[in-house]
């Protein structure tokens, strides 16, 4: 199979990348892979790299794993691909310390925004996990999980008490966004439910 | 010897007849196409379909003419002709250039008219099965996915109806390790079967769809859906054993352990004949539910080769992992506070750090509720803090009510159809008479022999 020229394929994906439309990027990547396969061609390596990275960002680890498995061996040997996959393995095993360490490097343009976003989302995820699961955690472990040497500032911002070598986290509540924008639709659907149940 | 004019004449006549037959056989494809073109142009597609069914078996001698004839017929008006020619080619020509055949099938699927395909569904399904098989044989499953996807959508815009070619898509997706195209169909619950023009649906396609679908859901760790699919495979009415159903049952046992923590309880309508799981799986389930962890692990190790041969070892490993989580879950019922070292000891984990990691993962997934105190080296369990008074919960409830209403109205319409079906009423009366009751359907007497004919005409 012959790989297609990267420039012709990447444009719609680059638009998604610039707009930070991660699910759109994933969708475009999947469509590109399939349409190339339909003509018995290989999608460019950058497409696979971006798709793998966006799966990690969306925490769709199962699909990331199968993308890695079906990737041509020549693409797997590329250094960047291997590095992205190593981060995926750390996320799979929930080894936050190692994930941060591996994220810290310079990335090529087609994945850099994704890796920056991944690092930020990893930071938020660790704070959520620690806040929900621990009443007391060692500062050393927290700094390892956050990939930061000094966690005092981060703790102060969140209102977590630092007590010597330990931190007392608090539950991190996500913002709740009500999806009920339209009361009339809501009322209509409730009415139809009640009439079904009563008849 | 002597010159025998009559002998020679008769042999000449026979030879001429043979040549005539061969020529007419060679012309069969051309005759069929020219005849059907007229019918199609006059919108007599039903007659064209009948002629197609009649002429197809005779096309084996003139299959070399198919390519040229096909080129002249690629338009939606000639859907019946296109499908017949492709079926003839798949049936009678050795497919040396399978890519060319696949391109022809692609051309047909792109322009075909779905209402006309319905007249020749049998042949259409055959063509798609053959092209999917070609992709598999030549190790290009990913290449075939878009074509089979389009082929399904061409005949079935309503995703809630199952077609025999759904199974081909699942197979290609499994082979290509790319599941999203199949999941696009599988995530919609099936409510009906798209039977062919004779009112039939191929049982093997039904079983394979649910079996492959269950495997895909296992791969993507949607075990609840996987269990549903394997159960649907088991629910196929039958009086003979199918290897596919046996495999589905083995997988169902493993998936049930992951979802419910116990062996599956099959509904009453599942044929007893179909319930033949392998002993290694039933023993695994027994040990999981009642045995010790050590016995369970020993059983897994000693039968590892067998599990690997069935390609179920991955699932078995996940069942093994869930055993530790189950034991941790049991601790939440017995203790409010427990040290991490104790958790490790009671749940057979390596050390306190491992226990902490397991607890953290389970808390993140919402399987366990509590907080870990690293300074004290202990975990404190508490109740689920969810008060079910958030907008997310209300929306989930609303979705469940909508789905249930939909299922309820579907069941009501099915019941209405059944109540006027003579076969169903006759069976009901027979069973009632056997029981000597006043006419109510008595479920206690329902056995395999009373399998209702599922071809109910809808």
XYZ file of C-alpha atoms in Angstrom:
657
model
C 0.000 0.000 0.000
C 1.253 3.461 -0.871
C 0.790 6.300 1.651
C -1.035 9.354 0.343
C 0.611 12.770 0.443
C 0.226 14.227 3.918
C -0.738 17.771 2.869
C -3.895 16.818 0.962
C -5.251 14.798 3.864
C -4.358 16.875 6.895
C -6.283 20.073 6.040
C -9.688 19.201 7.560
C -7.894 17.682 10.535
C -5.729 20.778 10.927
C -8.856 22.904 11.073
C -10.171 20.756 13.933
C -6.784 20.966 15.630
C -6.781 24.769 15.488
C -10.349 24.983 16.814
C -9.557 22.474 19.571
C -12.454 20.343 18.307
C -11.149 17.066 19.675
C -14.122 14.823 18.888
C -14.283 16.350 15.385
C -10.593 15.562 14.972
C -11.171 11.960 16.048
C -14.062 11.611 13.611
C -12.052 13.066 10.713
C -9.117 10.830 11.516
C -11.332 7.721 11.515
C -13.004 8.725 8.224
C -9.604 9.372 6.644
C -8.267 6.000 7.760
C -11.284 4.148 6.347
C -11.480 6.063 3.063
C -7.762 5.438 2.466
C -8.219 1.739 3.286
C -11.157 1.549 0.836
C -8.783 2.542 -1.976
C -6.198 0.087 -0.602
C -3.941 2.988 0.421
C -2.344 3.827 3.738
C -3.291 7.014 5.568
C -0.229 9.200 6.300
C 1.683 8.568 9.504
C 0.677 11.977 10.876
C -2.978 10.986 10.712
C -2.331 7.889 12.814
C -0.231 9.932 15.252
C -2.892 12.615 15.669
C -5.639 10.003 16.017
C -3.716 8.075 18.680
C -3.024 11.283 20.605
C -6.653 12.461 20.433
C -7.914 9.077 21.672
C -5.657 9.498 24.724
C -6.914 13.032 25.226
C -10.535 11.840 25.076
C -9.564 8.939 27.382
C -10.821 6.470 24.767
C -8.097 4.024 25.738
C -9.732 0.925 24.217
C -9.827 2.490 20.759
C -6.268 3.791 21.251
C -5.133 0.247 22.009
C -6.785 -1.176 18.888
C -5.471 1.676 16.732
C -1.981 0.737 17.915
C -2.632 -2.917 17.170
C -3.807 -2.290 13.614
C -1.153 0.301 12.800
C 1.364 -0.806 10.146
C 4.633 -1.951 11.776
C 6.620 0.704 9.879
C 4.582 3.456 11.570
C 4.983 1.846 14.998
C 8.745 2.080 14.657
C 8.605 5.871 14.386
C 9.929 7.434 17.585
C 7.034 9.836 18.063
C 4.452 7.077 17.698
C 6.244 4.927 20.245
C 6.431 7.859 22.654
C 2.715 8.618 22.312
C 1.898 4.958 22.895
C 4.073 4.808 26.011
C 1.991 7.637 27.464
C -1.108 5.625 26.541
C 0.246 2.637 28.448
C 0.841 4.821 31.505
C -2.733 6.115 31.309
C -3.998 2.555 30.962
C -2.147 1.491 34.097
C -3.032 4.843 35.753
C 0.650 5.590 36.425
C 0.265 9.352 36.542
C 3.874 10.025 37.572
C 5.316 8.250 34.545
C 2.755 9.857 32.224
C 3.845 13.353 33.260
C 7.491 12.463 32.798
C 6.899 11.162 29.279
C 4.755 14.167 28.315
C 7.629 16.491 29.063
C 9.360 16.807 25.720
C 9.070 18.772 22.499
C 6.393 17.439 20.184
C 5.987 17.929 16.430
C 3.365 20.411 15.198
C 0.700 17.854 14.267
C 0.396 16.606 17.881
C 1.724 19.484 19.994
C -1.689 21.087 20.791
C -2.997 17.628 21.703
C -0.125 16.908 24.094
C -0.471 20.302 25.744
C -4.206 19.668 26.223
C -3.447 16.140 27.461
C -1.074 17.448 30.103
C -3.704 19.950 31.302
C -6.444 17.298 31.398
C -4.131 14.915 33.255
C -3.542 17.621 35.851
C -7.303 18.087 36.300
C -7.881 14.336 36.428
C -5.281 13.830 39.170
C -6.801 16.631 41.247
C -10.268 15.105 40.831
C -9.042 11.599 41.741
C -7.078 12.799 44.772
C -9.895 15.068 45.935
C -12.472 12.281 45.708
C -10.414 9.380 47.040
C -8.135 10.720 49.746
C -8.711 12.328 53.118
C -4.939 12.575 53.570
C -2.184 12.074 51.002
C 1.570 12.564 51.257
C 2.918 15.739 49.605
C 5.596 13.660 47.936
C 3.078 11.373 46.227
C 0.861 14.269 45.215
C 3.767 16.145 43.659
C 4.744 12.980 41.766
C 1.204 12.470 40.484
C 0.904 16.119 39.428
C 4.399 16.194 37.961
C 5.184 19.317 39.993
C 7.992 19.811 42.495
C 6.061 22.191 44.714
C 2.365 21.551 45.226
C 1.762 24.177 47.924
C 0.509 26.774 45.465
C -1.877 24.360 43.736
C -3.239 23.212 47.116
C -3.780 26.767 48.302
C -5.780 27.587 45.163
C -8.061 24.634 45.794
C -8.433 25.318 49.479
C -6.603 22.133 50.498
C -4.788 22.239 53.841
C -1.094 21.377 53.857
C -0.199 19.778 57.199
C 3.521 19.013 57.305
C 4.295 16.162 54.960
C 0.619 15.530 54.224
C -2.140 17.289 52.341
C -5.826 17.163 53.220
C -7.662 17.291 49.907
C -11.293 18.166 49.424
C -13.785 16.715 46.976
C -13.598 18.487 43.597
C -17.130 19.081 42.345
C -17.443 19.437 38.551
C -19.644 22.213 37.227
C -23.107 20.956 36.549
C -24.556 22.288 33.343
C -28.238 21.881 32.931
C -29.076 20.493 29.506
C -32.727 21.428 29.921
C -32.720 24.524 27.832
C -36.304 24.415 26.796
C -39.025 24.004 29.427
C -41.747 23.598 26.818
C -40.067 20.511 25.282
C -39.549 19.153 28.758
C -43.233 19.599 29.594
C -44.284 17.948 26.328
C -42.137 14.883 26.929
C -43.344 14.564 30.532
C -46.958 14.754 29.338
C -46.407 12.017 26.771
C -44.762 9.787 29.398
C -47.652 10.206 31.841
C -50.254 9.527 29.155
C -48.378 6.335 28.093
C -48.163 5.142 31.663
C -51.783 5.796 32.416
C -53.205 4.299 29.205
C -17.588 -49.950 -43.767
C -20.643 -49.183 -45.784
C -21.774 -45.641 -46.088
C -24.789 -45.199 -43.764
C -26.513 -41.943 -44.718
C -29.132 -42.085 -41.961
C -26.551 -42.744 -39.273
C -24.443 -39.832 -40.478
C -27.506 -37.595 -40.779
C -28.654 -38.321 -37.269
C -25.178 -37.678 -35.890
C -25.042 -34.421 -37.879
C -28.445 -33.403 -36.511
C -27.358 -34.223 -32.977
C -24.169 -32.214 -33.440
C -26.123 -29.252 -34.823
C -28.530 -29.447 -31.886
C -25.593 -29.405 -29.455
C -24.074 -26.377 -31.145
C -27.449 -24.643 -31.043
C -27.824 -25.436 -27.366
C -24.320 -24.148 -26.613
C -24.895 -20.982 -28.583
C -28.197 -20.385 -26.857
C -26.530 -21.078 -23.506
C -23.820 -18.559 -24.405
C -26.509 -16.146 -25.329
C -28.493 -16.678 -22.149
C -26.915 -13.736 -20.369
C -27.425 -11.451 -23.349
C -31.007 -12.679 -23.830
C -31.714 -12.209 -20.162
C -30.290 -8.672 -20.166
C -32.083 -7.555 -23.328
C -35.362 -9.084 -22.115
C -35.129 -7.601 -18.638
C -34.075 -4.179 -19.898
C -37.432 -3.900 -21.651
C -39.288 -5.030 -18.516
C -37.360 -2.584 -16.315
C -37.911 0.333 -18.693
C -41.646 -0.485 -18.529
C -41.414 -0.528 -14.704
C -42.306 -4.223 -14.601
C -39.578 -4.943 -12.085
C -41.462 -7.790 -10.384
C -41.551 -9.689 -13.698
C -37.867 -8.931 -14.219
C -37.134 -10.384 -10.780
C -39.093 -13.541 -11.581
C -37.192 -13.934 -14.848
C -33.924 -13.395 -12.987
C -34.717 -16.193 -10.541
C -35.565 -18.493 -13.470
C -32.532 -17.658 -15.627
C -29.832 -17.529 -12.957
C -29.112 -21.292 -12.792
C -28.592 -21.366 -16.574
C -26.003 -18.619 -16.570
C -23.133 -20.894 -15.640
C -22.207 -21.426 -19.287
C -22.253 -17.807 -20.345
C -20.753 -16.166 -17.309
C -17.930 -14.725 -19.450
C -20.512 -12.358 -20.930
C -21.410 -10.913 -17.549
C -18.775 -8.146 -17.426
C -19.740 -6.654 -20.779
C -23.450 -6.916 -19.942
C -22.896 -5.308 -16.527
C -21.162 -2.278 -18.034
C -24.292 -1.502 -20.035
C -26.610 -1.689 -17.016
C -25.164 0.492 -14.271
C -28.193 2.597 -13.488
C -30.749 2.416 -10.683
C -33.486 1.429 -13.123
C -31.634 -1.778 -13.907
C -30.986 -2.712 -10.281
C -32.546 -6.167 -10.714
C -30.294 -6.901 -13.709
C -27.139 -5.692 -11.961
C -27.754 -7.788 -8.874
C -28.506 -10.895 -10.943
C -25.365 -10.521 -13.060
C -23.178 -10.073 -9.997
C -24.776 -13.110 -8.344
C -24.115 -15.152 -11.486
C -20.493 -14.022 -11.579
C -19.935 -14.877 -7.911
C -21.597 -18.245 -8.305
C -20.101 -19.465 -11.571
C -16.920 -17.544 -12.359
C -13.638 -18.200 -10.544
C -12.988 -14.794 -8.954
C -9.398 -14.270 -10.051
C -9.710 -10.523 -10.186
C -11.583 -10.019 -6.941
C -10.764 -6.301 -6.863
C -12.553 -5.842 -10.164
C -15.551 -7.722 -8.741
C -15.500 -5.566 -5.606
C -15.455 -2.428 -7.792
C -18.489 -3.742 -9.678
C -20.312 -4.428 -6.403
C -19.411 -0.909 -5.270
C -20.852 0.512 -8.496
C -24.036 -1.483 -7.971
C -24.475 -0.454 -4.325
C -23.924 3.226 -5.185
C -26.720 3.406 -7.772
C -29.084 0.640 -6.659
C -32.694 1.478 -5.830
C -33.575 -0.007 -2.416
C -37.174 -0.834 -3.334
C -35.935 -2.803 -6.339
C -33.237 -4.570 -4.332
C -36.046 -5.810 -2.071
C -37.312 -7.861 -5.036
C -34.003 -9.719 -5.329
C -32.829 -9.628 -1.708
C -31.676 -13.245 -1.714
C -29.213 -12.581 -4.554
C -28.123 -9.248 -3.101
C -27.291 -10.871 0.242
C -25.372 -13.606 -1.604
C -23.345 -11.017 -3.575
C -22.418 -9.097 -0.437
C -21.515 -12.291 1.453
C -19.231 -13.310 -1.422
C -17.485 -9.959 -1.670
C -16.955 -9.894 2.118
C -15.496 -13.387 1.890
C -13.124 -12.209 -0.851
C -11.868 -9.359 1.338
C -11.263 -11.797 4.205
C -9.533 -14.366 1.991
C -7.153 -11.764 0.597
C -6.472 -10.285 4.034
C -7.899 -6.834 3.286
C -10.765 -6.576 5.782
C -10.387 -2.801 6.327
C -10.780 -2.274 2.594
C -14.209 -3.886 2.640
C -15.690 -2.045 5.613
C -16.990 1.061 3.771
C -18.546 -1.103 1.031
C -20.418 -3.418 3.412
C -21.493 -0.414 5.499
C -22.952 1.229 2.383
C -24.521 -2.089 1.315
C -26.397 -2.373 4.623
C -27.592 1.222 4.534
C -28.766 0.765 0.954
C -31.286 -1.893 1.962
C -31.973 -0.824 5.492
C -32.078 2.862 6.336
C -33.795 1.981 9.628
C -30.979 0.832 11.924
C -33.432 -1.091 14.098
C -33.841 -3.859 11.511
C -31.265 -6.578 11.261
C -30.117 -7.746 7.819
C -28.075 -10.880 7.032
C -25.136 -8.708 5.991
C -24.722 -7.072 9.403
C -22.732 -10.185 10.390
C -20.313 -9.603 7.482
C -19.613 -6.064 8.694
C -18.926 -7.289 12.237
C -16.566 -9.949 10.899
C -14.619 -7.450 8.790
C -14.399 -5.009 11.701
C -13.108 -7.739 14.016
C -10.500 -8.811 11.496
C -9.437 -5.213 10.859
C -9.466 -4.385 14.623
C -11.533 -1.289 13.815
C -14.824 -1.520 15.689
C -16.449 1.882 15.329
C -18.175 1.165 11.975
C -19.820 -1.927 13.489
C -20.669 -0.168 16.756
C -22.581 2.465 14.772
C -25.078 -0.321 13.988
C -24.733 -2.387 17.141
C -25.487 0.452 19.552
C -29.058 0.600 18.214
C -31.209 -2.192 19.612
C -32.632 -4.533 17.005
C -36.426 -4.626 16.927
C -37.125 -6.529 13.748
C -35.570 -8.800 11.155
C -35.385 -7.734 7.512
C -36.719 -10.951 5.997
C -36.179 -11.620 2.315
C -38.807 -11.857 -0.419
C -39.712 -15.368 0.821
C -40.199 -14.240 4.406
C -37.053 -15.995 5.589
C -34.032 -14.912 7.561
C -30.803 -16.913 7.550
C -30.272 -18.285 11.080
C -26.487 -18.418 10.701
C -26.337 -14.681 9.897
C -28.477 -13.963 12.960
C -26.252 -16.021 15.247
C -23.020 -14.657 13.807
C -24.171 -11.036 14.165
C -24.860 -11.449 17.858
C -21.798 -13.625 18.478
C -19.355 -11.294 16.682
C -21.137 -8.310 18.202
C -20.683 -9.767 21.681
C -16.973 -10.275 21.000
C -16.656 -6.644 19.848
C -18.375 -5.403 22.994
C -16.022 -7.571 25.105
C -13.063 -5.992 23.308
C -14.374 -2.499 24.088
C -15.210 -3.578 27.657
C -18.960 -2.942 27.341
C -19.732 -6.159 29.171
C -23.402 -5.381 29.831
C -24.042 -5.051 26.087
C -21.893 -8.117 25.416
C -24.056 -10.171 27.785
C -27.192 -8.905 25.989
C -25.804 -9.932 22.616
C -24.693 -13.389 23.721
C -28.106 -13.931 25.296
C -29.783 -12.860 22.065
C -27.717 -15.496 20.244
C -28.833 -18.102 22.794
C -32.468 -17.047 22.313
C -32.558 -18.193 18.680
C -35.342 -20.775 18.453
C -33.887 -24.125 17.461
C -34.159 -27.843 18.053
C -30.572 -28.608 17.036
C -27.292 -27.539 18.572
C -25.230 -24.873 16.862
C -21.502 -24.453 17.388
C -22.014 -20.693 17.366
C -24.519 -20.933 20.226
C -22.111 -23.106 22.213
C -19.344 -20.537 21.830
C -21.794 -17.760 22.714
C -22.762 -19.604 25.887
C -19.118 -20.055 26.951
C -18.528 -16.344 26.486
C -21.803 -15.503 28.241
C -20.641 -17.361 31.341
C -17.452 -15.294 31.508
C -19.221 -12.018 30.828
C -21.916 -12.720 33.420
C -19.219 -13.244 36.033
C -17.835 -9.824 35.138
C -21.197 -8.060 35.152
C -23.164 -9.807 37.902
C -20.575 -11.841 39.732
C -22.518 -15.043 39.072
C -23.241 -17.573 36.342
C -25.923 -16.582 33.814
C -29.534 -17.571 34.305
C -30.972 -18.213 30.883
C -34.603 -17.319 30.181
C -37.113 -20.173 29.904
C -37.507 -19.850 26.162
C -33.884 -20.832 25.511
C -33.791 -24.332 24.067
C -32.346 -26.890 26.491
C -30.512 -28.496 23.590
C -28.547 -25.301 23.100
C -27.333 -25.214 26.678
C -24.112 -27.167 26.320
C -21.289 -25.138 27.768
C -17.842 -26.632 28.165
C -17.117 -27.993 31.667
C -14.047 -25.745 32.074
C -16.328 -22.724 31.997
C -19.027 -24.064 34.293
C -16.309 -25.142 36.764
C -14.727 -21.680 36.506
C -18.090 -20.101 37.363
C -18.601 -22.466 40.322
C -15.153 -21.689 41.716
C -15.664 -17.957 41.203
C -18.921 -17.936 43.133
C -18.212 -20.496 45.838
C -14.618 -21.631 45.711
C -11.459 -20.186 47.187
C -9.285 -17.749 45.279
C -6.442 -20.297 45.303
C -8.618 -23.002 43.699
C -9.866 -20.533 41.111
C -6.340 -19.460 40.168
C -5.237 -23.083 40.000
C -8.138 -23.912 37.634
C -7.242 -20.951 35.390
C -3.570 -21.949 35.192
C -4.172 -25.638 34.580
C -6.648 -24.917 31.751
C -4.760 -21.993 30.288
C -3.963 -23.815 27.035
C -7.636 -24.640 26.470
C -8.703 -21.032 27.135
C -6.036 -19.778 24.761
C -7.211 -22.183 22.099
C -10.746 -20.765 22.431
C -9.338 -17.211 22.442
C -11.048 -16.601 25.780
C -7.918 -16.315 27.921
C -8.071 -12.500 27.783
C -11.596 -12.561 29.205
C -10.593 -15.160 31.799
C -7.767 -12.862 32.965
C -10.274 -10.045 33.375
C -12.527 -12.366 35.406
C -9.487 -13.152 37.565
C -8.863 -9.435 38.120
C -12.503 -8.890 39.035
C -12.124 -11.504 41.763
C -9.836 -9.162 43.709
C -12.253 -6.291 43.220
C -15.132 -8.471 44.391
C -13.273 -9.350 47.574
C -12.537 -5.673 48.247
C -16.227 -4.918 47.684
C -17.122 -7.546 50.299
C -14.930 -5.719 52.801
C -17.072 -2.597 52.444
C -20.002 -4.553 53.811
C -18.065 -5.790 56.840
C -15.941 -2.787 57.829
C -16.205 0.966 58.143
C -12.474 1.518 58.568
C -9.755 -0.976 57.680
C -6.020 -0.717 57.250
C -4.584 -0.974 53.745
C -2.375 -3.854 54.845
C -5.485 -5.714 56.027
C -7.226 -5.053 52.700
C -4.200 -6.527 50.919
C -4.218 -9.587 53.121
C -7.953 -10.272 52.899
C -8.200 -9.647 49.159
C -5.044 -11.652 48.345
C -3.211 -8.605 47.001
C 0.557 -8.224 47.010
C 0.955 -5.345 49.462
C -0.636 -2.200 50.893
C 0.432 -0.083 47.900
C -1.327 -2.454 45.515
C -4.402 -2.346 47.725
C -4.308 1.455 47.675
C -4.120 1.458 43.887
C -7.036 -0.963 43.551
C -9.108 1.098 45.991
C -8.317 4.321 44.182
C -9.333 2.806 40.825
C -12.540 1.367 42.224
C -13.444 4.681 43.857
C -12.821 6.532 40.591
C -15.118 4.103 38.784
C -17.783 4.492 41.457
C -17.666 0.837 42.525
C -16.660 1.721 46.074
C -17.241 4.872 48.136
C -14.745 6.024 50.728
C -11.560 7.949 51.431
C -7.975 6.796 51.916
C -5.895 8.207 54.740
C -2.271 7.693 53.732
C -0.945 8.960 57.050
C -2.910 6.343 58.980
C -2.483 3.750 56.213
C -6.208 3.033 56.269
C -9.365 3.411 54.224
C -12.712 4.579 55.518
C -15.800 3.404 53.655
C -19.032 5.326 53.497
C -22.339 5.134 51.672
C -22.944 6.341 48.172
C -23.163 10.132 48.545
C -25.453 10.322 45.516
C -28.829 11.644 46.577
C -30.304 11.140 43.093
C -31.523 14.705 43.048
C -29.341 16.111 40.293
C -30.288 17.052 36.753
C -28.086 14.246 35.376
C -30.083 11.645 37.277
C -33.387 13.169 36.128
C -32.211 13.080 32.519
C -31.083 9.483 32.828
C -34.514 8.634 34.233
C -36.224 10.404 31.395
C -34.179 8.486 28.837
C -35.042 5.190 30.568
C -38.750 6.077 30.562
C -38.637 6.998 26.856
C -36.904 3.718 25.999
C -39.402 1.742 28.066
C -42.387 3.520 26.453
C -40.999 2.692 23.069
C -40.524 -0.965 23.976
C -44.025 -1.059 25.463
C -45.654 0.265 22.298
C -43.585 -2.162 20.207
C -44.714 -5.113 22.332
C -48.352 -3.978 22.120
C -48.185 -3.855 18.336
C -46.502 -7.299 18.215
C -49.216 -8.693 20.490
C -51.921 -7.234 18.255
C -50.353 -8.915 15.198
C -49.976 -12.243 17.022
C -53.565 -12.211 18.235
C -54.902 -12.411 14.670
C -52.307 -14.897 13.403
C -54.014 -18.266 12.771
C -50.868 -20.324 13.600
C -50.494 -18.639 16.951
C -54.163 -18.972 17.863
C -54.211 -22.644 16.830
C -51.170 -23.350 19.012
C -52.710 -21.524 21.919
C -55.879 -23.561 21.566
C -53.911 -26.846 21.312
C -51.982 -26.135 24.477
C -55.126 -25.028 26.289
C -56.953 -28.198 25.239
C -54.018 -30.335 26.413
C -54.191 -28.651 29.773
C -57.954 -28.908 29.952
C -58.053 -25.286 31.027
C -60.523 -22.688 29.815
C -58.230 -21.310 27.164
C -55.601 -19.305 28.959
C -52.053 -19.914 27.757
C -50.277 -22.131 30.290
C -46.557 -21.338 30.338
C -45.661 -24.281 32.593
C -46.189 -26.708 29.703
C -43.929 -24.779 27.291
C -41.143 -27.063 26.106
C -38.771 -27.218 23.138
C -41.356 -29.112 21.134
C -43.719 -26.195 21.476
C -41.401 -23.758 19.743
C -43.652 -21.162 18.155
C -43.063 -20.563 14.490
C -41.280 -17.222 14.560
C -42.022 -16.516 10.936
C -45.150 -14.640 11.879
C -45.507 -12.788 8.642
C -44.348 -9.338 9.624
